[in-house]
Amino acid sequence: STPAPEYPASAQKAGKKGQVVAEITISPEGDVTDVRIVNSSPPFVFDKTVLTTVKRWKFRGNGESTTIRRTFAFN
């Protein structure tokens, strides 16, 4: 279950666009155990929505801890 982060209303109203690159650590059971923002443009505008959403994600566990990177675009 990996729903997309919501576009922050304040950023949308201001016409802001950008992207966030996040590094996501997944437990052997499929739970997200850590989310780290690697890069965001513009800084800090979309970070909170990405962190909040990704921490709730759930993957099918594969028995090993895994780290992935995802890029989230806000257009």
C-alpha positions as a LaTeX table, in Angstrom:
\begin{tabular}{lrrr}
\hline
Residue & $x$ (\AA) & $y$ (\AA) & $z$ (\AA) \\
\hline
Ser1 & 0.00 & 0.00 & 0.00 \\
Thr2 & 1.78 & 3.13 & $-1.24$ \\
Pro3 & $-0.63$ & 6.05 & $-1.65$ \\
Ala4 & 0.81 & 9.24 & $-3.13$ \\
Pro5 & 1.49 & 12.19 & $-0.83$ \\
Glu6 & $-1.12$ & 14.95 & $-0.97$ \\
Tyr7 & $-0.24$ & 18.25 & $-2.59$ \\
Pro8 & $-0.11$ & 20.76 & 0.30 \\
Ala9 & $-2.97$ & 23.24 & $-0.10$ \\
Ser10 & $-0.74$ & 26.23 & 0.70 \\
Ala11 & 1.81 & 25.23 & $-1.96$ \\
Gln12 & $-0.91$ & 24.57 & $-4.52$ \\
Lys13 & $-2.57$ & 27.91 & $-3.81$ \\
Ala14 & 0.80 & 29.68 & $-4.19$ \\
Gly15 & 1.45 & 27.84 & $-7.48$ \\
Lys16 & 4.56 & 26.12 & $-6.13$ \\
Lys17 & 5.93 & 23.08 & $-7.94$ \\
Gly18 & 8.82 & 20.86 & $-6.99$ \\
Gln19 & 10.10 & 17.43 & $-6.12$ \\
Val20 & 11.36 & 15.43 & $-3.18$ \\
Val21 & 13.80 & 12.51 & $-3.24$ \\
Ala22 & 13.38 & 10.22 & $-0.23$ \\
Glu23 & 15.35 & 7.22 & 0.98 \\
Ile24 & 13.01 & 4.66 & 2.53 \\
Thr25 & 14.07 & 1.78 & 4.77 \\
Ile26 & 11.71 & $-1.20$ & 4.85 \\
Ser27 & 11.79 & $-3.90$ & 7.55 \\
Pro28 & 11.86 & $-7.62$ & 6.75 \\
Glu29 & 8.11 & $-7.63$ & 7.59 \\
Gly30 & 7.34 & $-4.84$ & 5.09 \\
Asp31 & 6.97 & $-1.91$ & 7.48 \\
Val32 & 8.66 & 1.44 & 6.80 \\
Thr33 & 11.19 & 1.92 & 9.60 \\
Asp34 & 12.90 & 5.10 & 8.40 \\
Val35 & 12.38 & 7.86 & 5.85 \\
Arg36 & 15.13 & 10.32 & 5.02 \\
Ile37 & 14.81 & 13.29 & 2.67 \\
Val38 & 17.81 & 13.18 & 0.34 \\
Asn39 & 16.92 & 16.26 & $-1.70$ \\
Ser40 & 13.98 & 18.62 & $-2.03$ \\
Ser41 & 13.30 & 21.48 & $-4.35$ \\
Pro42 & 12.19 & 23.96 & $-3.19$ \\
Pro43 & 13.56 & 23.05 & 0.25 \\
Phe44 & 11.05 & 22.12 & 2.99 \\
Val45 & 7.88 & 22.90 & 0.98 \\
Phe46 & 6.87 & 19.27 & 0.29 \\
Asp47 & 9.02 & 17.40 & 2.85 \\
Lys48 & 6.36 & 17.07 & 5.56 \\
Thr49 & 3.69 & 15.57 & 3.29 \\
Val50 & 6.19 & 13.04 & 1.92 \\
Leu51 & 7.43 & 12.03 & 5.39 \\
Thr52 & 3.93 & 11.73 & 6.85 \\
Thr53 & 2.59 & 9.68 & 3.95 \\
Val54 & 5.56 & 7.37 & 3.40 \\
Lys55 & 5.79 & 6.44 & 7.09 \\
Arg56 & 2.32 & 4.84 & 6.72 \\
Trp57 & 3.25 & 2.79 & 3.65 \\
Lys58 & 3.16 & $-1.00$ & 3.85 \\
Phe59 & 5.06 & $-3.43$ & 1.63 \\
Arg60 & 4.99 & $-7.17$ & 1.24 \\
Gly61 & 7.81 & $-8.38$ & 3.47 \\
Asn62 & 10.60 & $-10.34$ & 1.82 \\
Gly63 & 12.46 & $-11.39$ & 4.97 \\
Glu64 & 15.22 & $-8.82$ & 4.47 \\
Ser65 & 15.66 & $-5.17$ & 5.36 \\
Thr66 & 15.65 & $-3.07$ & 2.18 \\
Thr67 & 16.39 & 0.56 & 1.35 \\
Ile68 & 14.91 & 2.22 & $-1.72$ \\
Arg69 & 14.83 & 5.74 & $-3.18$ \\
Arg70 & 11.72 & 7.35 & $-4.57$ \\
Thr71 & 11.22 & 10.68 & $-6.28$ \\
Phe72 & 7.94 & 12.49 & $-5.69$ \\
Ala73 & 6.97 & 15.19 & $-8.19$ \\
Phe74 & 4.53 & 17.95 & $-7.34$ \\
Asn75 & 3.36 & 19.66 & $-10.54$ \\
\hline
\end{tabular}
